[in-house]
Short mmCIF file of C-alpha atoms in Angstrom, two decimals:
data_model
loop_
_atom_site.label_atom_id
_atom_site.label_comp_id
_atom_site.label_asym_id
_atom_site.label_seq_id
_atom_site.Cartn_x
_atom_site.Cartn_y
_atom_site.Cartn_z
CA MET F 104 5.18 -19.50 -13.10
CA SER F 105 1.17 -20.43 -11.90
CA ALA F 106 0.44 -21.47 -8.43
CA SER F 107 0.08 -24.99 -9.21
CA GLN F 108 4.19 -25.01 -9.85
CA THR F 109 5.14 -22.85 -6.97
CA SER F 110 3.04 -24.95 -4.65
CA ASP F 111 5.88 -27.51 -3.42
CA VAL F 112 9.32 -25.68 -4.77
CA PRO F 113 11.47 -24.21 -2.92
CA THR F 114 11.07 -20.35 -1.81
CA LEU F 115 12.89 -17.67 0.39
CA LEU F 116 10.80 -15.37 2.11
CA VAL F 117 12.46 -12.32 2.58
CA LYS F 118 11.53 -9.29 4.76
CA ILE F 119 13.14 -5.95 5.43
CA PHE F 120 12.04 -3.46 8.00
CA GLY F 121 13.46 0.12 8.68
CA LYS F 122 12.32 3.67 7.66
CA ASP F 123 10.81 4.35 4.53
CA ARG F 124 12.21 6.11 1.67
CA PRO F 125 11.77 6.09 -2.19
CA GLY F 126 13.80 3.78 -4.03
CA ILE F 127 13.69 0.96 -1.38
CA THR F 128 11.51 -1.53 -3.22
CA ALA F 129 13.45 -0.82 -6.18
CA GLY F 130 16.70 -1.88 -4.83
CA LEU F 131 15.62 -4.59 -3.31
CA PHE F 132 14.36 -5.97 -6.39
CA ASP F 133 17.03 -5.03 -8.31
CA THR F 134 19.68 -7.08 -5.97
CA LEU F 135 17.73 -10.11 -6.25
CA ALA F 136 17.23 -9.76 -10.18
CA ALA F 137 21.28 -11.26 -10.18
CA TYR F 138 19.87 -13.93 -8.92
CA SER F 139 16.91 -15.20 -11.36
CA VAL F 140 14.52 -15.64 -9.11
CA ASP F 141 10.56 -15.58 -9.86
CA VAL F 142 8.50 -13.26 -7.50
CA VAL F 143 5.82 -15.67 -5.96
CA ASP F 144 3.96 -12.95 -3.94
CA ILE F 145 5.19 -8.46 -2.64
CA GLU F 146 3.53 -7.08 0.20
CA GLN F 147 4.73 -3.97 1.67
CA VAL F 148 3.21 -1.86 4.32
CA VAL F 149 4.67 1.54 5.83
CA SER F 150 3.30 2.76 9.31
CA ARG F 151 4.29 6.07 10.75
CA GLY F 152 7.12 5.75 8.51
CA ARG F 153 8.36 2.77 8.95
CA LEU F 154 8.23 0.50 6.20
CA VAL F 155 7.58 -3.94 6.41
CA LEU F 156 8.77 -5.42 3.01
CA CYS F 157 7.87 -8.98 2.18
CA ALA F 158 8.85 -10.88 -1.09
CA LEU F 159 8.39 -14.67 -1.44
CA VAL F 160 10.54 -15.72 -5.04
CA THR F 161 11.53 -19.20 -5.64
CA GLU F 162 14.92 -20.39 -4.27
CA PRO F 163 17.57 -19.83 -6.61
CA THR F 164 20.08 -22.49 -7.34
CA VAL F 165 22.02 -24.35 -4.17
CA ALA F 166 25.46 -22.70 -5.45
CA SER F 167 24.24 -19.30 -5.03
CA GLN F 168 21.73 -19.34 -2.55
CA GLY F 169 24.18 -18.61 0.22
CA GLU F 170 25.87 -15.50 -2.00
CA LEU F 171 21.87 -14.36 -2.74
CA ARG F 172 21.64 -14.59 1.61
CA ALA F 173 24.64 -12.43 1.91
CA THR F 174 24.25 -9.51 -0.75
CA VAL F 175 20.90 -8.69 0.46
CA HIS F 176 21.69 -8.42 3.87
CA SER F 177 24.94 -6.41 2.83
CA TRP F 178 22.67 -3.94 0.63
CA ALA F 179 20.20 -3.83 3.77
CA GLU F 180 22.79 -2.73 5.96
CA SER F 181 23.66 -0.24 3.23
CA GLN F 182 20.37 1.15 3.21
CA LYS F 183 20.30 1.49 7.06
CA LEU F 184 17.97 -1.25 7.00
CA GLN F 185 17.31 -4.98 8.77
CA ALA F 186 16.75 -8.12 6.57
CA GLU F 187 15.89 -11.58 7.24
CA ILE F 188 14.90 -14.53 4.85
CA ILE F 189 13.80 -17.70 5.79
CA SER F 190 13.43 -20.82 3.50
CA GLY F 191 10.39 -22.87 3.27
CA THR F 192 8.09 -24.25 0.52
CA GLY F 193 5.54 -23.26 -1.76
CA ASP F 194 3.65 -20.26 -1.66
CA ASN F 195 0.98 -18.70 0.80
CA ARG F 196 -1.50 -21.26 2.23
CA PRO F 197 -4.42 -20.62 0.43
CA ARG F 198 -7.57 -18.74 2.01
CA GLY F 199 -10.14 -20.31 4.03
CA SER F 200 -13.66 -20.55 2.01
CA GLY F 201 -16.33 -17.52 3.04
CA ARG F 202 -14.73 -14.20 2.36
CA SER F 203 -15.36 -10.57 3.49
CA HIS F 204 -14.61 -7.52 4.70
CA VAL F 205 -15.23 -5.78 8.55
CA THR F 206 -15.14 -2.25 8.49
CA VAL F 207 -14.70 -0.96 11.80
CA LEU F 208 -15.60 2.45 12.37
CA GLY F 209 -14.59 4.20 16.11
CA HIS F 210 -14.28 7.87 17.25
CA PRO F 211 -11.83 7.06 18.00
CA LEU F 212 -10.89 3.39 17.72
CA THR F 213 -9.54 2.05 20.79
CA ALA F 214 -7.30 -0.69 21.59
CA GLU F 215 -9.82 -2.88 23.74
CA GLN F 216 -12.36 -2.29 20.85
CA THR F 217 -9.98 -3.72 18.23
CA ALA F 218 -8.93 -6.59 20.55
CA ALA F 219 -12.74 -7.78 21.33
CA ILE F 220 -13.75 -7.53 17.33
CA ALA F 221 -10.59 -9.40 16.62
CA ALA F 222 -11.27 -12.23 19.31
CA ARG F 223 -15.03 -12.34 17.70
CA ILE F 224 -14.03 -12.85 14.36
CA ALA F 225 -11.48 -15.71 15.74
CA GLU F 226 -14.22 -17.27 18.01
CA THR F 227 -16.54 -17.79 14.27
CA GLY F 228 -13.16 -19.53 12.80
CA GLY F 229 -12.46 -16.14 11.11
CA ASN F 230 -8.62 -15.33 9.71
CA ILE F 231 -7.80 -11.75 9.65
CA ASP F 232 -5.60 -11.89 6.10
CA ARG F 233 -5.36 -8.10 5.97
CA ILE F 234 -6.08 -4.95 7.64
CA PHE F 235 -6.15 -1.31 5.83
CA ARG F 236 -6.79 1.71 7.43
CA LEU F 237 -9.32 3.32 5.40
CA ALA F 238 -9.57 6.41 7.66
CA LYS F 239 -8.41 8.62 9.95
CA TYR F 240 -10.86 11.40 10.53
CA PRO F 241 -14.19 12.56 11.00
CA VAL F 242 -13.64 8.97 12.49
CA THR F 243 -11.42 5.98 12.42
CA ALA F 244 -12.17 3.88 9.81
CA VAL F 245 -10.23 0.04 9.65
CA GLU F 246 -10.99 -2.68 7.24
CA PHE F 247 -10.02 -6.30 7.70
CA ALA F 248 -10.27 -8.91 5.26
CA VAL F 249 -11.53 -11.97 6.65
CA SER F 250 -11.74 -15.65 4.98
CA GLY F 251 -12.99 -18.93 6.53
CA CYS F 252 -16.17 -17.51 7.79
CA GLU F 253 -19.32 -17.05 5.71
CA THR F 254 -20.49 -13.42 5.64
CA GLU F 255 -23.67 -14.11 7.85
CA PRO F 256 -22.70 -15.86 10.54
CA LEU F 257 -19.90 -13.36 10.72
CA ARG F 258 -22.18 -10.67 10.73
CA THR F 259 -24.25 -12.08 13.18
CA ALA F 260 -21.79 -12.88 15.57
CA LEU F 261 -20.47 -8.85 15.22
CA ALA F 262 -22.90 -6.79 15.34
CA PRO F 263 -24.16 -7.81 18.93
CA GLU F 264 -20.62 -7.33 19.96
CA ALA F 265 -19.99 -3.48 18.10
CA HIS F 266 -23.16 -2.85 20.39
CA THR F 267 -21.86 -3.88 23.60
CA ILE F 268 -18.23 -1.78 23.22
CA GLY F 269 -19.56 1.09 21.11
CA VAL F 270 -18.48 0.85 17.69
CA ASP F 271 -19.70 0.71 14.29
CA VAL F 272 -19.14 -2.65 12.29
CA ALA F 273 -20.12 -3.46 8.79
CA VAL F 274 -19.38 -7.03 6.81
CA VAL F 275 -19.84 -7.26 3.43
CA SER F 276 -18.92 -10.63 1.32
CA ALA F 277 -16.26 -9.73 -0.73
CA GLY F 278 -15.84 -9.67 -4.46
CA LEU F 279 -16.00 -7.23 -7.34
CA HIS F 280 -20.03 -7.07 -6.44
CA ARG F 281 -18.80 -4.46 -3.99
CA ARG F 282 -17.17 -2.57 -5.85
CA ALA F 283 -20.58 -2.73 -8.41
CA GLN F 284 -22.92 -1.34 -5.74
CA ARG F 285 -23.73 1.86 -7.81
CA LEU F 286 -27.04 3.12 -6.40
CA VAL F 287 -27.37 4.03 -2.88
CA VAL F 288 -31.07 5.70 -2.07
CA MET F 289 -31.25 6.98 1.44
CA ASP F 290 -33.93 8.00 3.74
CA VAL F 291 -34.62 12.13 3.86
CA ASP F 292 -36.05 13.30 7.53
CA SER F 293 -33.06 13.18 10.30
CA THR F 294 -30.92 11.33 7.35
CA LEU F 295 -29.92 13.43 4.93
CA ILE F 296 -31.25 16.60 6.64
CA GLN F 297 -31.15 16.81 9.95
CA ASP F 298 -34.67 18.39 10.25
CA GLU F 299 -37.94 16.27 10.24
CA VAL F 300 -39.84 18.27 7.64
CA ILE F 301 -43.34 17.90 8.75
CA GLU F 302 -42.36 19.69 12.11
CA LEU F 303 -40.68 22.82 9.92
CA PHE F 304 -44.20 22.93 8.57
CA ALA F 305 -46.17 22.59 11.82
CA ALA F 306 -43.88 25.25 13.43
CA HIS F 307 -45.52 27.94 11.08
CA ALA F 308 -48.54 26.52 11.91
CA GLY F 309 -48.28 27.25 15.55
CA CYS F 310 -49.30 22.89 16.09
CA GLU F 311 -45.14 21.62 17.00
CA ASP F 312 -45.48 20.22 19.83
CA LYS F 313 -48.74 17.66 18.80
CA VAL F 314 -46.61 16.83 15.48
CA ALA F 315 -43.97 16.17 17.01
CA GLU F 316 -45.73 13.43 19.53
CA VAL F 317 -46.74 11.98 16.47
CA THR F 318 -44.13 11.33 14.25
CA ALA F 319 -42.17 10.32 16.92
CA ALA F 320 -44.55 7.57 17.99
CA ALA F 321 -44.67 6.51 14.66
CA MET F 322 -40.63 6.53 13.85
CA ARG F 323 -40.64 3.88 17.10
CA GLY F 324 -43.27 1.94 15.46
CA GLU F 325 -45.79 2.47 17.63
CA LEU F 326 -48.20 4.54 15.31
CA ASP F 327 -49.37 3.19 11.80
CA PHE F 328 -47.55 5.71 9.60
CA GLU F 329 -50.20 6.26 6.91
CA GLN F 330 -52.58 7.17 9.90
CA SER F 331 -50.12 9.22 11.45
CA LEU F 332 -49.33 11.34 8.17
CA HIS F 333 -53.01 12.00 7.34
CA ALA F 334 -53.52 13.09 11.30
CA ARG F 335 -50.23 15.41 11.36
CA VAL F 336 -51.03 16.68 7.84
CA GLU F 337 -54.69 17.92 8.80
CA LEU F 338 -53.13 20.30 11.25
CA LEU F 339 -51.50 22.67 8.34
CA ALA F 340 -54.37 22.83 7.20
CA GLY F 341 -55.17 26.85 6.02
CA LEU F 342 -51.60 27.22 5.90
CA ASP F 343 -50.61 29.52 3.25
CA ALA F 344 -48.52 28.08 0.06
CA SER F 345 -45.92 30.87 0.35
CA VAL F 346 -44.33 28.74 3.68
CA VAL F 347 -42.86 26.05 1.06
CA ASP F 348 -40.20 28.53 0.10
CA LYS F 349 -39.26 29.50 4.26
CA VAL F 350 -39.20 25.32 5.22
CA ARG F 351 -37.36 25.30 2.14
CA ALA F 352 -35.03 27.86 3.49
CA GLU F 353 -34.54 26.50 6.77
CA VAL F 354 -33.42 22.28 5.90
CA ARG F 355 -29.99 21.76 7.08
CA MET F 356 -28.46 19.36 5.70
CA THR F 357 -26.26 16.64 7.88
CA PRO F 358 -22.73 17.05 8.15
CA GLY F 359 -21.35 14.80 5.36
CA ALA F 360 -24.33 14.87 2.90
CA ARG F 361 -22.66 17.07 0.37
CA THR F 362 -19.85 15.41 0.55
CA LEU F 363 -20.93 11.61 0.65
CA ILE F 364 -23.43 12.55 -2.71
CA ARG F 365 -20.39 14.34 -4.74
CA THR F 366 -18.18 11.60 -4.17
CA LEU F 367 -20.54 8.77 -4.87
CA LYS F 368 -21.54 10.58 -8.18
CA ARG F 369 -18.16 11.87 -9.68
CA LEU F 370 -17.28 7.37 -8.98
CA GLY F 371 -20.34 6.61 -11.18
CA TYR F 372 -23.33 5.45 -8.19
CA GLN F 373 -26.91 6.90 -8.99
CA VAL F 374 -28.25 8.35 -5.91
CA GLY F 375 -31.54 8.56 -5.23
CA VAL F 376 -33.82 9.57 -2.10
CA VAL F 377 -37.19 8.13 -0.45
CA SER F 378 -38.78 10.29 2.13
CA GLY F 379 -42.23 10.08 4.72
CA GLY F 380 -42.23 14.22 4.22
CA PHE F 381 -43.04 15.82 0.41
CA THR F 382 -42.10 16.82 -2.46
CA GLN F 383 -42.31 20.06 -2.09
CA VAL F 384 -38.91 19.60 -0.35
CA THR F 385 -37.55 16.62 -1.74
CA ASP F 386 -37.71 18.24 -5.43
CA ASP F 387 -35.94 21.39 -4.30
CA LEU F 388 -33.32 19.02 -2.79
CA LYS F 389 -32.64 16.48 -6.01
CA GLU F 390 -32.31 19.95 -7.99
CA ARG F 391 -29.68 21.11 -5.90
CA LEU F 392 -27.93 18.04 -5.04
CA GLY F 393 -27.93 16.46 -8.44
CA LEU F 394 -29.44 13.51 -7.37
CA ASP F 395 -30.97 11.12 -9.87
CA PHE F 396 -34.08 9.98 -7.82
CA ALA F 397 -36.63 11.72 -5.47
CA SER F 398 -40.30 10.15 -4.20
CA ALA F 399 -42.29 11.37 -1.19
CA ASN F 400 -45.50 12.91 -0.89
CA THR F 401 -46.94 15.74 -2.04
CA LEU F 402 -48.82 18.50 0.03
CA GLU F 403 -51.87 19.17 -1.67
CA ILE F 404 -52.51 22.60 -2.18
CA VAL F 405 -55.52 24.34 -3.58
CA ASP F 406 -56.05 28.59 -4.18
CA GLY F 407 -53.05 29.39 -2.32
CA LYS F 408 -52.93 27.29 1.00
CA LEU F 409 -52.43 24.07 2.05
CA THR F 410 -55.70 21.58 2.40
CA GLY F 411 -54.64 19.35 5.05
CA ARG F 412 -54.14 16.90 3.04
CA VAL F 413 -51.92 14.57 0.67
CA THR F 414 -52.08 13.44 -2.83
CA GLY F 415 -50.85 10.38 -4.62
CA GLU F 416 -49.43 7.17 -3.42
CA ILE F 417 -48.96 7.00 0.43
CA VAL F 418 -44.34 6.75 0.77
CA ASP F 419 -44.89 4.64 3.98
CA ARG F 420 -42.54 2.14 5.17
CA ALA F 421 -43.88 -0.58 2.32
CA GLY F 422 -43.69 2.28 0.08
CA LYS F 423 -39.91 2.93 0.40
CA ALA F 424 -39.44 -0.73 -0.63
CA ARG F 425 -41.17 -0.80 -3.80
CA LEU F 426 -39.27 2.77 -4.32
CA LEU F 427 -36.30 1.42 -4.06
CA ARG F 428 -36.97 -1.63 -6.03
CA ARG F 429 -38.02 0.68 -8.94
CA PHE F 430 -34.85 3.12 -8.59
CA ALA F 431 -33.07 -0.18 -8.60
CA ALA F 432 -34.60 -1.09 -12.36
CA GLU F 433 -34.58 2.42 -13.77
CA ALA F 434 -31.28 2.56 -12.79
CA GLY F 435 -30.15 -0.84 -14.07
CA VAL F 436 -28.74 -1.97 -11.30
CA PRO F 437 -29.56 -5.63 -9.39
CA LEU F 438 -31.22 -5.75 -6.16
CA ALA F 439 -28.25 -6.81 -4.14
CA GLN F 440 -26.02 -4.15 -5.72
CA THR F 441 -27.83 -1.55 -3.78
CA VAL F 442 -27.03 0.80 -0.45
CA ALA F 443 -30.40 2.48 1.92
CA ILE F 444 -29.69 4.62 4.66
CA GLY F 445 -32.28 5.36 6.60
CA ASP F 446 -32.51 6.03 10.66
CA GLY F 447 -36.35 5.10 11.55
CA ALA F 448 -38.56 2.13 11.68
CA ASN F 449 -40.38 3.21 8.05
CA ASP F 450 -37.07 2.78 6.30
CA LEU F 451 -36.80 -0.95 8.12
CA ASP F 452 -38.31 -3.04 4.53
CA MET F 453 -36.19 -0.84 2.40
CA LEU F 454 -32.80 -1.20 4.72
CA ASN F 455 -33.55 -4.96 4.08
CA ALA F 456 -34.48 -5.17 0.55
CA ALA F 457 -31.17 -3.51 -0.30
CA GLY F 458 -27.92 -5.35 -0.37
CA LEU F 459 -26.42 -3.95 2.21
CA GLY F 460 -28.97 -1.60 5.10
CA VAL F 461 -27.15 1.05 6.74
CA ALA F 462 -29.18 1.94 10.29
CA PHE F 463 -27.80 5.63 10.59
CA ASN F 464 -28.39 7.01 14.05
CA ALA F 465 -31.03 5.40 13.93
CA LYS F 466 -33.88 4.53 16.91
CA PRO F 467 -32.97 0.98 18.55
CA VAL F 468 -35.43 -1.31 16.76
CA VAL F 469 -33.59 -0.32 13.45
CA ARG F 470 -30.14 -0.57 14.69
CA LYS F 471 -30.82 -4.22 15.77
CA ALA F 472 -32.37 -5.18 12.05
CA ALA F 473 -30.86 -3.41 9.90
CA HIS F 474 -27.12 -4.97 8.67
CA THR F 475 -24.88 -2.32 9.72
CA ALA F 476 -24.97 0.57 11.63
CA VAL F 477 -23.45 3.93 11.60
CA ASN F 478 -23.47 5.68 15.07
CA VAL F 479 -21.64 8.97 14.37
CA PRO F 480 -23.25 12.38 13.33
CA PHE F 481 -21.17 12.56 9.86
CA LEU F 482 -23.09 11.00 6.97
CA ASP F 483 -20.00 10.30 4.66
CA THR F 484 -18.78 7.82 6.75
CA VAL F 485 -21.38 5.55 4.83
CA LEU F 486 -18.68 5.52 2.39
CA TYR F 487 -15.99 3.66 4.43
CA LEU F 488 -18.41 0.69 4.34
CA LEU F 489 -17.99 0.69 0.78
CA GLY F 490 -14.53 0.47 0.98
CA ILE F 491 -13.70 3.98 -0.50
CA THR F 492 -10.96 5.33 1.62
CA ARG F 493 -10.47 9.14 2.32
CA GLU F 494 -7.78 9.48 0.32
CA GLU F 495 -11.01 8.56 -2.90
CA VAL F 496 -12.57 10.93 -1.06
CA GLU F 497 -10.79 13.79 -1.39
CA ALA F 498 -9.18 12.71 -4.63
CA ALA F 499 -12.63 13.12 -5.77
CA ASP F 500 -13.29 16.48 -3.93
CA GLY F 501 -12.07 19.73 -4.74
CA PRO F 502 -10.34 21.45 -1.32
CA GLU F 503 -13.26 24.07 -1.24
CA ASP F 504 -15.91 21.14 -1.20
CA GLN F 505 -14.58 19.25 2.07
CA LEU F 506 -16.83 19.89 4.67
CA HIS F 507 -14.39 18.05 7.61
#
């Protein structure tokens, strides 16, 4: 029976409550089958072993309706369950136009925070149609299916609220394209890895403090990136090229980075990195992690020594966005179906160009400008923003792969 055919016919909402165990759903519908009813809708939720099962079915003949009610109640009692049957007309009310997924990450997620997010959704005219837990560790992640409000106004309303109450919130449009986001591109320094690569080189040159000072100013957006890059690289002049292997060995992956990449790859995503750092490190990461794309600046090495210069095209703020577009074209993925992750001001163009831009433990200027922010130290929490559950992560990974 089509939706139009059920719009004005009598229906019954059968609700079952109680301790969950195998066979309850089969038992209910076996009981209903004796009355030749059609199934209009089903929804079932299990929380801490307690079941709520709702079945919307067409009403049986007048003569058998009383018998159906009595039989369902009798069956429920025999199963030590409770039943409620409500008469009505037609299907569920149509969902409002404008549909979004609102993902909330808390560490932990409190009732007060949840109330604040739900209230702000209501204030925008949105209705919460369904709530689903994506993960309980390393953070609590829940997803709200919201209708009745367009995605951009909802995102605009929730971003400041999330910052105020201390949770991370991502708002994305509902639809098939969400599952079709098949390219993820990340910054490297302080995103994929915990380090700033140029500072690792600087430590071997004895100028770490000077380089760190310039790096910090550049990441805050106070200095032109290209000028700061040249100024920092000049301080490395004369270093022996053997330092490259030492720096590669010193790089520390961000917690959850390997899980993120493995899961994305096993789910069919393509993954790339862009960096204001150096190909001497990103090429190694690409090989070790099985990345599809990698681009960065290149330290010039002559006669076994660093010259203090870089060669080739500079990967700066505009360059990262340009590379995202290039990777997307090569991957055959529309830009709207890409995800970009970064932490610094030089990532902003890339974050804004992507279909979903994620500021990861980012500077304040970046958090405000990105589509969403993640402020927990686990990079694999980005998976939840894509609607991927913890169970799916674990199914994609072998036990030896899991970091948390």
